[in-house]
Structures are given as structure tokens and as C-alpha cells.
XYZ file of C-alpha atoms in Angstrom:
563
model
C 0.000 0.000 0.000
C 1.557 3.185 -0.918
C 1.409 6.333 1.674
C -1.214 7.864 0.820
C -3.526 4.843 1.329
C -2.293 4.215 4.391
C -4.086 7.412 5.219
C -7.832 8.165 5.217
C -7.282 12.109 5.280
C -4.716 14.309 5.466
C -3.742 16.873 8.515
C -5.143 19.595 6.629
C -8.290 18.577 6.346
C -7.973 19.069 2.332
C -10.324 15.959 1.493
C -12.478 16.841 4.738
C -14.586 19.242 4.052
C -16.791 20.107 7.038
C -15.026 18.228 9.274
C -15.462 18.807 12.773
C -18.741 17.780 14.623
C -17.138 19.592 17.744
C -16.171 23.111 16.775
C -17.830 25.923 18.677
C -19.283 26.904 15.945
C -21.629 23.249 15.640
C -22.970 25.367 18.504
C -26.939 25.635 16.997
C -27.672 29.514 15.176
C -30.212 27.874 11.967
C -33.102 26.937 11.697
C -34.195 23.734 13.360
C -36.147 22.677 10.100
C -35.051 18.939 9.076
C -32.257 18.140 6.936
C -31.993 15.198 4.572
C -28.731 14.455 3.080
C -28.382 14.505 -0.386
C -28.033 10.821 -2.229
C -24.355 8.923 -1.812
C -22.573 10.213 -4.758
C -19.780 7.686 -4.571
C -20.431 4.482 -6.521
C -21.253 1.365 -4.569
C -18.408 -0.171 -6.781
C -16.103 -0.087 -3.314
C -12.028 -0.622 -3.706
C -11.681 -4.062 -2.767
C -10.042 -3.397 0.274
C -12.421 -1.152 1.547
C -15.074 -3.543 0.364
C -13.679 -6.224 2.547
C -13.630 -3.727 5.590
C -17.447 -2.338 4.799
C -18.779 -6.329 4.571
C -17.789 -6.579 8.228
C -20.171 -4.261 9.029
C -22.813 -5.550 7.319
C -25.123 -6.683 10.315
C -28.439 -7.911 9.498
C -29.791 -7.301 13.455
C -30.694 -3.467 14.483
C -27.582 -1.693 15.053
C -26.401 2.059 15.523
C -24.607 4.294 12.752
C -21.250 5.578 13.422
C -20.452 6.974 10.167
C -19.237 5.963 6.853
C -15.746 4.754 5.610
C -12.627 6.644 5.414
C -10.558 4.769 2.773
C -7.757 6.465 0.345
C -8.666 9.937 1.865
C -11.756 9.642 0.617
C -15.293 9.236 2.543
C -17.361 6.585 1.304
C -20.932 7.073 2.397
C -21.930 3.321 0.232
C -19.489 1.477 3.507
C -21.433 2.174 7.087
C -19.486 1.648 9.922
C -22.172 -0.071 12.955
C -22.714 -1.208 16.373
C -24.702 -3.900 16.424
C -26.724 -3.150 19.424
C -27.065 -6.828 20.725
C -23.323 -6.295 21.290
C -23.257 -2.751 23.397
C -23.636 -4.719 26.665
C -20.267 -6.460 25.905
C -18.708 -2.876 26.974
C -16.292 0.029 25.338
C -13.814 2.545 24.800
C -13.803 5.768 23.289
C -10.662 7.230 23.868
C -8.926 10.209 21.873
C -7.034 13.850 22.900
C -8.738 16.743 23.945
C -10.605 18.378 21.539
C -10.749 15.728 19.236
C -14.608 14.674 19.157
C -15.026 12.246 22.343
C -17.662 14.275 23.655
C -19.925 14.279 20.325
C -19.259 10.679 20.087
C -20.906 10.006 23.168
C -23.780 12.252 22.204
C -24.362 10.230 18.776
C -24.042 6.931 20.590
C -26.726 7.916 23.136
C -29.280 9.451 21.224
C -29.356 6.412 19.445
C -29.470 3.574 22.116
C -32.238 6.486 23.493
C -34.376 6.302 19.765
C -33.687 2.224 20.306
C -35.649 2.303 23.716
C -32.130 2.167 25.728
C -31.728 3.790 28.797
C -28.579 5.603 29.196
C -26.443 7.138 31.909
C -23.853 10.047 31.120
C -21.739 12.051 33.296
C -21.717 15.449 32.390
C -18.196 16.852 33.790
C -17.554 19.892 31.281
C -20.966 20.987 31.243
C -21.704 20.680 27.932
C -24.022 17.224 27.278
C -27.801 19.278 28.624
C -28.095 19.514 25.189
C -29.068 15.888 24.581
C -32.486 16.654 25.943
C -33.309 19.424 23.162
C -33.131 19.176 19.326
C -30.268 19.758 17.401
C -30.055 23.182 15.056
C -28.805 22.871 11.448
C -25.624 25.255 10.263
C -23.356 24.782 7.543
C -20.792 22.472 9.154
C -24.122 20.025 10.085
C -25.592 19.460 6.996
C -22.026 19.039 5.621
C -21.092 16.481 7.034
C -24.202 14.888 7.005
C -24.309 14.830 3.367
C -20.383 13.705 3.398
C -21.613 10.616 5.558
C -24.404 9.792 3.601
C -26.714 10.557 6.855
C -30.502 11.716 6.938
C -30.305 14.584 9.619
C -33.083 15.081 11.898
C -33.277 17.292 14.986
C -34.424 15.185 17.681
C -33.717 15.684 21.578
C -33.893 12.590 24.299
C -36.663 12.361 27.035
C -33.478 13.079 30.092
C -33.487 13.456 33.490
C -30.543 16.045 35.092
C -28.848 14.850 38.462
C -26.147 16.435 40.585
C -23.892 14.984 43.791
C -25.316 15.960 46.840
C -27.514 18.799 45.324
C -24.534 21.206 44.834
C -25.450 22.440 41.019
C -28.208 21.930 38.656
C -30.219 18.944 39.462
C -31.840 16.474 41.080
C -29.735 15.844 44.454
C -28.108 12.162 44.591
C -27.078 10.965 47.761
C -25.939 7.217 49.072
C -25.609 6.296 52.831
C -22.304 5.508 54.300
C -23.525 2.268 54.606
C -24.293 1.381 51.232
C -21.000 3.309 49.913
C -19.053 0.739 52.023
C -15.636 0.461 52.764
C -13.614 -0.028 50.223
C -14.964 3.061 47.460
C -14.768 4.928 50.733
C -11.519 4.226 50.969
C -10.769 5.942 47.691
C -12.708 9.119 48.338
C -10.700 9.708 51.414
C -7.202 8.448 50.169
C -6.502 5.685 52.699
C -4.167 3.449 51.999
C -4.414 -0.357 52.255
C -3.845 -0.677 55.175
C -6.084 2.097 56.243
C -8.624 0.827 53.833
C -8.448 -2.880 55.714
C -8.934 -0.959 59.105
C -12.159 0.833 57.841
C -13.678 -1.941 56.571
C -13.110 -3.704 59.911
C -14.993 -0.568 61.799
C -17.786 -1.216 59.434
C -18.002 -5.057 60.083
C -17.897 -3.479 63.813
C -21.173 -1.045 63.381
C -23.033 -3.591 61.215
C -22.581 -6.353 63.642
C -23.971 -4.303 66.450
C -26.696 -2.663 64.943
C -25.383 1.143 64.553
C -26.514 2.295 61.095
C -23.691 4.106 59.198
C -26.382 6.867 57.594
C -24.015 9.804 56.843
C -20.479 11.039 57.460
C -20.940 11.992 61.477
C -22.182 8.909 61.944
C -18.932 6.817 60.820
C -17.308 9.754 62.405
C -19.103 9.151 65.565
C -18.296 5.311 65.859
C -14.626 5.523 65.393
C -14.399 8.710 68.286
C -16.485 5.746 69.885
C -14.030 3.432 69.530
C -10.954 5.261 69.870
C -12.355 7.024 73.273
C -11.445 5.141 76.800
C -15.274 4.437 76.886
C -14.941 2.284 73.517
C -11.481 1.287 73.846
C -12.728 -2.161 75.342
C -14.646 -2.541 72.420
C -11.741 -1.410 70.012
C -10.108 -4.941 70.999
C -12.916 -6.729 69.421
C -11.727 -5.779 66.292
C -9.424 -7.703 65.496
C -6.490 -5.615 63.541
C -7.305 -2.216 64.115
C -5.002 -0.211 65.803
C -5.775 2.207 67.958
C -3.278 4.500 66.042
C -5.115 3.506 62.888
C -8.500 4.387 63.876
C -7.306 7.948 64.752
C -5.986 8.299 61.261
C -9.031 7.355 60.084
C -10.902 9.861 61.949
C -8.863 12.692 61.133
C -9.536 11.845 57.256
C -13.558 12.004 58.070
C -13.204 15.275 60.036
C -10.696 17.074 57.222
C -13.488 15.327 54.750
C -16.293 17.000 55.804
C -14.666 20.261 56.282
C -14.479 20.412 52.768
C -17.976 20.373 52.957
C -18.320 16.862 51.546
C -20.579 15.851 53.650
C -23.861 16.615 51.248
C -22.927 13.660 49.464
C -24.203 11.499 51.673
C -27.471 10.772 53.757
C -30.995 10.225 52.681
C -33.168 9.486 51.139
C -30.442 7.670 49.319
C -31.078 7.610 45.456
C -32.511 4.700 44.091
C -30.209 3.559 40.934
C -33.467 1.674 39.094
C -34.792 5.387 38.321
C -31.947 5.194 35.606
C -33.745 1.941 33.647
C -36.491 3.799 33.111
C -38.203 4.705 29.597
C -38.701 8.544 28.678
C -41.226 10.365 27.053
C -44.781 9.907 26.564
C -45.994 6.030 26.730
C -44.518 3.158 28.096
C -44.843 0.509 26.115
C -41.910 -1.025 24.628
C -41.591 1.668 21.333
C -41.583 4.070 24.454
C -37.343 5.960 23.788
C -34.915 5.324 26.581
C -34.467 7.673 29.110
C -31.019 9.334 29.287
C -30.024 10.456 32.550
C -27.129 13.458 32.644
C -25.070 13.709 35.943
C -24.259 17.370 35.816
C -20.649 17.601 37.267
C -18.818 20.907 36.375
C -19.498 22.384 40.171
C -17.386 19.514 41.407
C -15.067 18.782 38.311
C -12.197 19.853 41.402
C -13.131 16.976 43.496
C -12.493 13.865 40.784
C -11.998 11.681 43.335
C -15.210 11.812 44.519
C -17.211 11.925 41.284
C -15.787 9.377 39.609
C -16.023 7.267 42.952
C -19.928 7.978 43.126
C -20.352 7.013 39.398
C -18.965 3.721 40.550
C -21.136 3.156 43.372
C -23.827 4.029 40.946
C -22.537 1.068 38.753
C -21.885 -1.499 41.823
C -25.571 -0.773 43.222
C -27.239 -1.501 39.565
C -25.477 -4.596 39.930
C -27.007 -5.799 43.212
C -30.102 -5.046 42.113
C -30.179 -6.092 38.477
C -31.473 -10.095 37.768
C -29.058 -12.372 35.546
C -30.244 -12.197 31.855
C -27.956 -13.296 29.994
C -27.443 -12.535 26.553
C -30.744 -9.542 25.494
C -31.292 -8.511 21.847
C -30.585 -5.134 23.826
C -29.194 -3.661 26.383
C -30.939 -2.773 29.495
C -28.585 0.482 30.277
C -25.339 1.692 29.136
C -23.725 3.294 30.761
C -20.774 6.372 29.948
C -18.077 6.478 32.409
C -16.552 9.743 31.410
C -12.929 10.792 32.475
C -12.213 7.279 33.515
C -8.667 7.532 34.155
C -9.949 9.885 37.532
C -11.044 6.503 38.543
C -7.752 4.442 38.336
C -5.515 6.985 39.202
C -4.257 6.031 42.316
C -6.356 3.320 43.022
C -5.477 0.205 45.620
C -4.922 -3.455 44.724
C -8.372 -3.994 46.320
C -10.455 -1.446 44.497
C -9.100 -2.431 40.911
C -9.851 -6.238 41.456
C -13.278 -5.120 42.293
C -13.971 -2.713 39.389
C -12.493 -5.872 37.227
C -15.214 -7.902 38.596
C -17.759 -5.455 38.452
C -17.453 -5.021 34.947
C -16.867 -8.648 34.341
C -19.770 -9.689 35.734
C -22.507 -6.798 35.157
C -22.488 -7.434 31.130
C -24.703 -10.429 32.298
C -27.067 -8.031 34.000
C -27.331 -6.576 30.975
C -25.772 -3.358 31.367
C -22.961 -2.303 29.017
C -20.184 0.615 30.279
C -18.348 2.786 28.091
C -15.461 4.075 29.422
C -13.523 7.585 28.693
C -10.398 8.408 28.413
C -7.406 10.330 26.306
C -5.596 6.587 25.820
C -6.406 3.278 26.437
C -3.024 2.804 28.765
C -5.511 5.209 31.454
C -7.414 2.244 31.911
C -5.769 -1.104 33.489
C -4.978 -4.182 31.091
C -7.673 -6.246 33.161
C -10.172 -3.690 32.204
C -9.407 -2.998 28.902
C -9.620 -6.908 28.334
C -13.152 -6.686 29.049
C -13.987 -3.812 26.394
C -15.223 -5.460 23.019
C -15.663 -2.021 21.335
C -13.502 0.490 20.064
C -13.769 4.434 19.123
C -10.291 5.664 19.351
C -10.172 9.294 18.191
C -7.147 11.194 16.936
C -3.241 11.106 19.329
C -1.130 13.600 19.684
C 2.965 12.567 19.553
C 4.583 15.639 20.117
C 6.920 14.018 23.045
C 8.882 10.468 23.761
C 6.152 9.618 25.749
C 3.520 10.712 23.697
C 4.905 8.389 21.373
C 5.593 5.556 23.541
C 1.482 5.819 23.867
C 0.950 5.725 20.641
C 2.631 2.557 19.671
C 0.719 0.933 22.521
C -2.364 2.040 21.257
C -2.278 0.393 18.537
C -0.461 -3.333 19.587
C -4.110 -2.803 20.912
C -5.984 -2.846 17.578
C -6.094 -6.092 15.724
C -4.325 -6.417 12.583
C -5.205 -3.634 9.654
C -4.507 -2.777 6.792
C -4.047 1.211 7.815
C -0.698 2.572 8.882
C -2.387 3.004 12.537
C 0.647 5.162 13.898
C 0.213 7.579 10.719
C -3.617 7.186 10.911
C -3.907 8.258 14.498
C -1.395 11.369 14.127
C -3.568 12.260 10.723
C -7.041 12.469 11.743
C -9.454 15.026 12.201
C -11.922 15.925 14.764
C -14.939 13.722 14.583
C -13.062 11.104 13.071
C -11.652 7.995 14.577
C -10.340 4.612 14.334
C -13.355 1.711 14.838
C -13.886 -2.003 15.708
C -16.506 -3.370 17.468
C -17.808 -6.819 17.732
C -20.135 -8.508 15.461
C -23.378 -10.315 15.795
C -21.296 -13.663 16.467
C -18.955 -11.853 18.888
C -15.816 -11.617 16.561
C -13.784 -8.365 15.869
C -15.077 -6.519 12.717
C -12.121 -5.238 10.467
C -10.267 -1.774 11.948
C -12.229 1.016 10.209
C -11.433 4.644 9.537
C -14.684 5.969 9.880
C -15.893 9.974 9.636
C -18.058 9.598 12.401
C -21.928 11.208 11.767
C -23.472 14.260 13.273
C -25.507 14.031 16.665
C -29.369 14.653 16.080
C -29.771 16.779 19.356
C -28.247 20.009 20.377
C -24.168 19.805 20.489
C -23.520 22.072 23.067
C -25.217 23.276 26.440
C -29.187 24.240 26.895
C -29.620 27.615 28.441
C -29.538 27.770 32.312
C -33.023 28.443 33.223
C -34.519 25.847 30.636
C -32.139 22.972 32.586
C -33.860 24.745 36.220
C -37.141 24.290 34.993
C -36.707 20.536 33.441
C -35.313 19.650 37.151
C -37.844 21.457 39.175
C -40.408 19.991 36.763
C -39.240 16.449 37.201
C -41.313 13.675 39.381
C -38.191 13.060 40.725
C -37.970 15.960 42.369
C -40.218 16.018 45.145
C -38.804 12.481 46.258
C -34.751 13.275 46.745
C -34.875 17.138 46.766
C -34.888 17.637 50.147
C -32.582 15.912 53.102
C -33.542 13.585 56.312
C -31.758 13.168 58.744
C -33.173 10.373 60.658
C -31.887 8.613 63.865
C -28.892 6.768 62.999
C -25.453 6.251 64.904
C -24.459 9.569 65.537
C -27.927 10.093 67.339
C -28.313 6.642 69.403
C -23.948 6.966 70.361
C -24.701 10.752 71.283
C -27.896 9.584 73.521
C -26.221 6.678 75.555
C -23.003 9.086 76.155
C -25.901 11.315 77.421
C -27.325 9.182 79.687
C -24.309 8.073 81.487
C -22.877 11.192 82.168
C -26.377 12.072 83.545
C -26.072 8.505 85.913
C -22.278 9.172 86.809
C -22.853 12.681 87.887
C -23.284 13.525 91.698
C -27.266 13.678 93.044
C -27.163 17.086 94.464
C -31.153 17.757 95.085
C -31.747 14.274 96.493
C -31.996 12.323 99.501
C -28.589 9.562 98.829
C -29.897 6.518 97.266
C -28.689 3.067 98.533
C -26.511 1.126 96.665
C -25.891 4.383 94.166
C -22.798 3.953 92.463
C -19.807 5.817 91.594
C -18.921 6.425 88.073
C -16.830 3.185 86.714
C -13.546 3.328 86.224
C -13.066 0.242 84.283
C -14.905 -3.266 83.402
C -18.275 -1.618 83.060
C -20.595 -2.013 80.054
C -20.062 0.158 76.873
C -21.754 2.797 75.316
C -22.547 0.503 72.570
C -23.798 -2.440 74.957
C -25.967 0.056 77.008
C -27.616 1.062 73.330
C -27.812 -2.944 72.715
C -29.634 -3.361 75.950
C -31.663 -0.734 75.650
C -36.029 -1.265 75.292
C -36.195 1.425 73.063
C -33.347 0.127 70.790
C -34.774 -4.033 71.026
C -37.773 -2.401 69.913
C -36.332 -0.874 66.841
C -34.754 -3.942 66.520
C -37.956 -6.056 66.361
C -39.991 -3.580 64.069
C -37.221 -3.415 61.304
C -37.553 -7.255 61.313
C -34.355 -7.909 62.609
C -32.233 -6.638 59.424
C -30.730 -4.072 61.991
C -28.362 -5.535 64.257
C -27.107 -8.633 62.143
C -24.076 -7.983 59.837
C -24.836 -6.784 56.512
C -24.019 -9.097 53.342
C -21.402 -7.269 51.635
C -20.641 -7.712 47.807
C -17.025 -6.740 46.235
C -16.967 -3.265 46.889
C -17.820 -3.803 50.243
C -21.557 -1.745 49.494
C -24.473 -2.742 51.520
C -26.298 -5.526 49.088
C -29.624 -5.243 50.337
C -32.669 -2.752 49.545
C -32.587 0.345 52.499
């Protein structure tokens, strides 16, 4: 193959007229009438090498449109490049630099599992995915590259629901207990190391084995100043492994943590991940679009950490809930985990084994994840293994170790017959290296594909129209505002009450016989004097006993039953 096949376009964009699906200036200004692409002008007579390329995408099932063919540096709108959607529960990777198209890839890839009666989840972290819910605008660049594509362009928006963490932002407020968090993603959010992270997860085997519900932050907080004070250090010995030394670490990470004013994140009423499997629009019957549900980000984009932590506690919780299905002609959610390498970064032994399973295992659930990134090395080689389609956007090489990434991106692509190193380096924005898997499961041929233009609005909707769709939303009126019930904190705080109230002197009354002194040592704990108490055994019996055994505990160390 000479050089120039080897690449489907050049760097300046001379065969690529109307190129980028990304540019500000996609940003909608036309009318929103419909646009229908003119008629393929290309001959179906394909080069035989593109023609072997285009017949692995020839999928007789329903499947989504990516774009058409980049072959020769020329686009051929006669070879569509697919997704067959039987196959977007077997997981992805759309990876790329900034600025490159990553964002509008998403977008197409959504509104079309949406149109397919998909749910779908995105995280929103620049701000700019609202637009989803409202229907695209035509300009210039639009129906350009619709026509280039071979694409009938339609403006459609999704049925969506907005979210945000803990309330702070635009949306409906998200919450999860400390209980159902568990242990180990906790661990992450307040940078503990193993060790640490071990410790912790002993505490909570402590509170759920005596019955003190881990609700929000000053709750945990509460049982380790429990268990560190002389009161609970009896009790501290009962866990075996956790130094006293350790638990004060521990507690000095929860305090500094909710300084930051973290601790909105948690509490009740804890959100209730089925909302996301839910269809949009009007009608629910099965022709009823998916809903797609936007996590609005931006006013916490400077606490990573967290968010991408949440979004996996989001993932872990569908998969205690979800039922085995098996193999589905389509998926029940997909789900867009954006800025994944936030996730890894850092990350214990523990915590990656677990996000290996996770993924592993939830693709019989039915749920397929998406995740990304600038590079697939972001994302760990046990991860990656599990990611059966590919949407790698244009690489920069400007330095050694840009390079160094580049020549491991593509040892990741099957055999091709594109220059990948040149192809990578040469492509434009809203173009990008594909292969996904087909109907049976196998690879389909690497294809350099000019990637088609989202139907809804590419870019943000205006402020008070996303206010009004949250304030509007059902949803709304159940998570909006914050309880704060009777939990740990409260039952600790009341038992430390009472026996500094039995321990202090009887000034106004007549000596009692037999009163004693305050103990020293040997006497019974705060926590056994909350055990004991009537008020607590008859909590205890109206909850149906699920308070005060341990709590079954999946991978992540989350809470597996239904609060």
C-alpha cells in the first residue's frame, strides 16, 4: 500500500470538508427545520479493500450508525461503519485527545441507544451534554457532514433526566448512605491506603454487627471517636487488627473530609439507581425511547476523586439489584463512564480487582459501560480486556512519551490494513479509528470511519430551561430535600448522654442506697448500654431484625440489600 492509502485524510483537512462535529461553531444559530442528506454520490463499486472492511459491518440485526468509511482519503458514504446493538452490553472505549470529538461521540451513541428504547447514563463533567435533551439546530458544518456521511439529519432531543452529587449544582440531588457506599470506594474518596482501607472496613463489620446504622459522614465519624475514646477502647479490641493509632488516622480523614464540605454527598433518602432503567417520554410501552439520565458535574469537576467514585457506586448498586439475563437482543442500560482515568488513578490493589469484577460480571445483568479516556493505557490491562468495542479518536505525539502511547495504542488494535501510527497522528476531529464486535462476537475489520453528526443540540441548553426541566421532574419532590433520621451519631450521642447524667453527683436528692460511683473500668459500653436498651430491642424487632445482624457485603464492600 503506498502512503497515501495508508491514510484516510490528510492533517489539513484538504479531502475533509466540514469536518469537525465539535467546533464551537456546531454550537446551533439555523433553523431547526429537518435536513436530509443529499443521495451517496460515490459508486457502490467499493475498492476491494475497503469492500472487505465495509462487509464486516454488514449486520443484518438493528444496530447504531457511526459513520461511513474513510478509505484512500476519501469518505465513502456506500461502507457504514455499525454497532450492532445486541453487542453494546459487551462494553467500550472511546478514547482520543482533547478536543478531538469524544464528547460528540458520546452524544451520537446515546441518542441512538435512546431512539432504540435504551436507557442511558452520562456524566456530564464539562458541562456541555444538557443539550441531549433538546433538538439539534442545522448550520453549515451540520448538513455538511451529514451529506459527506451519507446521513438523513433530523433534529431530535432525548426524554433526560438532570442529576447532581449531593444537590450542589443543577439537578436532582443524589445521595448514598455511608452504609451502602461501604468500605472499600470509601476508601478511595478519602485516600486511605491499604492498610487504612483494611482498618475501615473492619470498623464497618464493627457497626453492622452491632446494629449502629452508618447513615451519613458523622455517623462513621461518631463510631470511630467511639471506639478510639477510653469508653470504647474495650470494644476497640474486638476488632481484630485495628489499631488504635489507625483508627485515629481514620478519623482525622472524616473530620478534614467534611470540612471540605463533603458531607452533602451522603445521607438520605439515598437515590434509588433503578430510576436510571427507566423509559422517557410519553408512553410506556416497549416503542416508548430510553431515558437518558445526565449527571451534571462541572461544580465539582475539582473533586475527581469523589465523582468518579460515586459514578462507581452508581454502577456497583445496579449490579445488586439487576437479575441475571444473559445474553438480550438489547441492552438494558449503558452506561458512559466519562474521564475514567480519575477513577484508576491512584487506586489500591483492592479497588481495581473489584472494578475488574464489576465489569466482568454486570455485562450479564445486561448493562454495558463505556469508558472515557485520552488513551487506552488510562485504563488497566484487566479492564481494557473486558472492552469489546472500540472508538479511538485522533493522538497527539509531540513528546517520547507521547509516542511511547501511541505505539501501545495500537499493539491494541487487531491487525489492519491502515498505517495506525500515521492514521492516528492524521485524523481530524470527529473522526476515529473503529472495531466493534459482530453479531457472532468476533472483531469486525479496523475502520477509519468519519463519524456522523448528533441529532440533538451539540452544546449546552440555556440555564433556566435545565432549572425548569429539574424542578419539573417527578423526581424531584422524592430526593430534593434531606432527612436526617436517627442513625449512629444520634443513638452513640444519647447513651453518652445518659451516662454522664447517671455518673454525675445527686445534688437535690436524699442519697440513694446502693448508688454507684462512676466506673472506672470493666463496666458495660456505650454501645452495649444502646444494645440493651427497650427502646433500641424495639427498633430492633420492628425493622424485622435486618438491623443488628451484619450486613451481606458484595465486592466493593456496598451494603447488598434494599434500604
Amino acid at each position: 500500500m503506498s502512503d497515501s492509502q495508508s491514510m484516510p485524510s490528510t492533517p489539513d483537512g484538504g479531502n475533509r470538508p466540514n469536518e469537525s462535529v465539535s467546533d464551537p461553531a456546531l454550537t446551533p444559530s439555523a433553523s431547526s427545520e429537518p435536513v436530509v442528506s443529499s443521495e451517496p454520490s460515490v459508486s457502490s463499486a467499493l475498492p476491494p479493500e475497503a469492500a472487505a472492511i465495509a462487509a464486516g459491518y454488514a449486520f443484518e440485526g438493528p444496530a447504531l450508525d457511526l459513520g461511513a468509511l474513510l478509505w484512500d482519503g476519501q469518505c465513502l458514504p456506500g461502507a457504514q461503519v455499525r454497532i450492532p446493538l445486541p453487542m453494546l452490553n459487551r462494553h467500550g472505549l472511546v478514547a482520543g485527545a482533547t478536543g478531538t470529538g469524544k464528547t460528540k461521540t458520546l452524544q451520537l451513541i446515546a441518542e441512538q441507544l435512546s431512539a432504540q428504547g435504551v436507557p442511558v447514563f452520562l456524566a456530564d463533567i464539562k458541562g456541555d451534554v444538557s443539550g441531549i435533551s433538546a433538538p439539534g439546530e442545522a448550520n453549515d458544518r451540520v448538513t455538511g457532514r451529514a451529506r459527506d456521511v451519507g446521513q438523513e439529519w433530523v433534529p431530535r432531543g432525548c426524554p433526560s433526566e438532570f442529576y447532581a452529587l449531593g444537590g450542589i449544582g443543577t439537578g436532582i440531588p443524589v445521595r448514598a448512605t455511608i452504609t451502602s457506599f461501604g468500605p472499600v470506594l470509601l476508601s478511595k474518596v478519602l485516600q486511605l491506603n491499604q492498610t487504612q482501607e483494611q482498618s475501615l472496613g473492619l470498623i464497618f463489620h464493627y457497626a453492622d454487627q452491632k446494629g449502629l446504622e452508618l447513615v451519613d459522614l458523622k455517623d462513621l465519624r461518631a463510631v470511630v471517636a467511639f471506639l478510639t475514646s477510653d469508653e470504647g477502647k474495650p470494644e476497640l479490641k474486638t476488632v481484630g487488627g485495628l489499631s488504635t493509632a489507625t483508627a485515629g488516622v481514620i478519623l482525622r480523614a472524616l473530620t478534614a473530609f467534611e470540612a471540605q464540605g463533603m458531607g452533602d454527598f451522603f445521607g438520605e433518602p439515598e437515590f434509588d439507581t433503578r430510576e436510571l432503567l427507566g423509559a422517557g417520554g410519553a408512553g410506556a410501552g416497549p416503542d416508548a425511547p430510553g431515558l437518558v439520565s445526565v449527571l451534571e458535574l462541572p461544580s465539582v469537576q475539582d473533586k475527581p476523586a469523589l465523582f468518579s467514585t460515586f459514578l462507581m457506586w452508581l454502577l456497583a448498586d445496579l449490579y445488586h439489584d439487576l437479575p441475571e439475563v444473559g445474553d438480550v437482543d438489547k441492552p438494558k442500560l449503558v452506561f458512559f463512564f466519562d474521564e475514567a482515568h480519575l477513577l484508576f488513578n491512584g487506586a489500591s490493589k483492592a479497588f481495581l480487582e473489584s472494578i475488574t469484577q464489576t465489569v466482568r460480571l454486570i455485562r450479564s445483568k445486561g448493562v454495558g459501560v463505556f469508558f472515557v479516556t485520552q488513551t487506552p493505557k488510562d485504563v488497566p490491562a484487566d479492564v481494557l480486556a473486558q472492552l469489546g468495542n472500540r472508538v479511538q479518536h485522533a493522538l497527539r505525539a509531540f513528546t517520547p512519551e507521547d509516542e511511547k502511547a501511541l505505539k501501545a495504542t495500537v499493539r491494541t488494535f487487531p491487525n489492519s490494513a491502515y498505517d495506525l501510527e500515521e492514521t492516528l497522528t492524521g485524523i481530524g476531529t470527529g473522526e476515529a479509528v473503529v472495531t466493534v464486535l459482530s453479531e457472532k462476537g468476533a472483531p469486525t475489520p479496523v475502520a477509519v470511519t468519519r463519524l456522523r453528526a448528533p441529532q440533538s443540540l451539540m452544546g449546552p441548553v440555556p440555564a433556566a430551561d435545565l432549572e425548569r426541566a429539574v424542578r419539573d421532574s417527578p423526581l424531584y419532590g422524592r430526593y430534593a430535600e434531606a432527612v436526617d433520621r436517627e442513625s449512629a451519631y444520634e443513638r452513640l450521642s444519647a447513651r453518652e448522654a445518659e451516662r454522664a447524667a447517671a455518673s454525675a453527683p445527686a445534688a437535690e436528692e436524699a442519697p440513694r442506697p446502693a448508688k454507684a460511683k462512676p466506673k472506672e473500668s470493666g463496666g458495660g459500653s456505650v454501645v452495649e448500654q444502646v444494645m440493651g436498651s427497650g427502646m433500641f430491642k424495639s427498633l430492633l424487632r420492628s425493622m424485622g431484625t435486618q438491623i443488628g445482624r451484619e450486613i451481606s457485603r458484595s465486592v466493593f464492600g456496598t451494603a447488598k440489600r434494599r434500604r
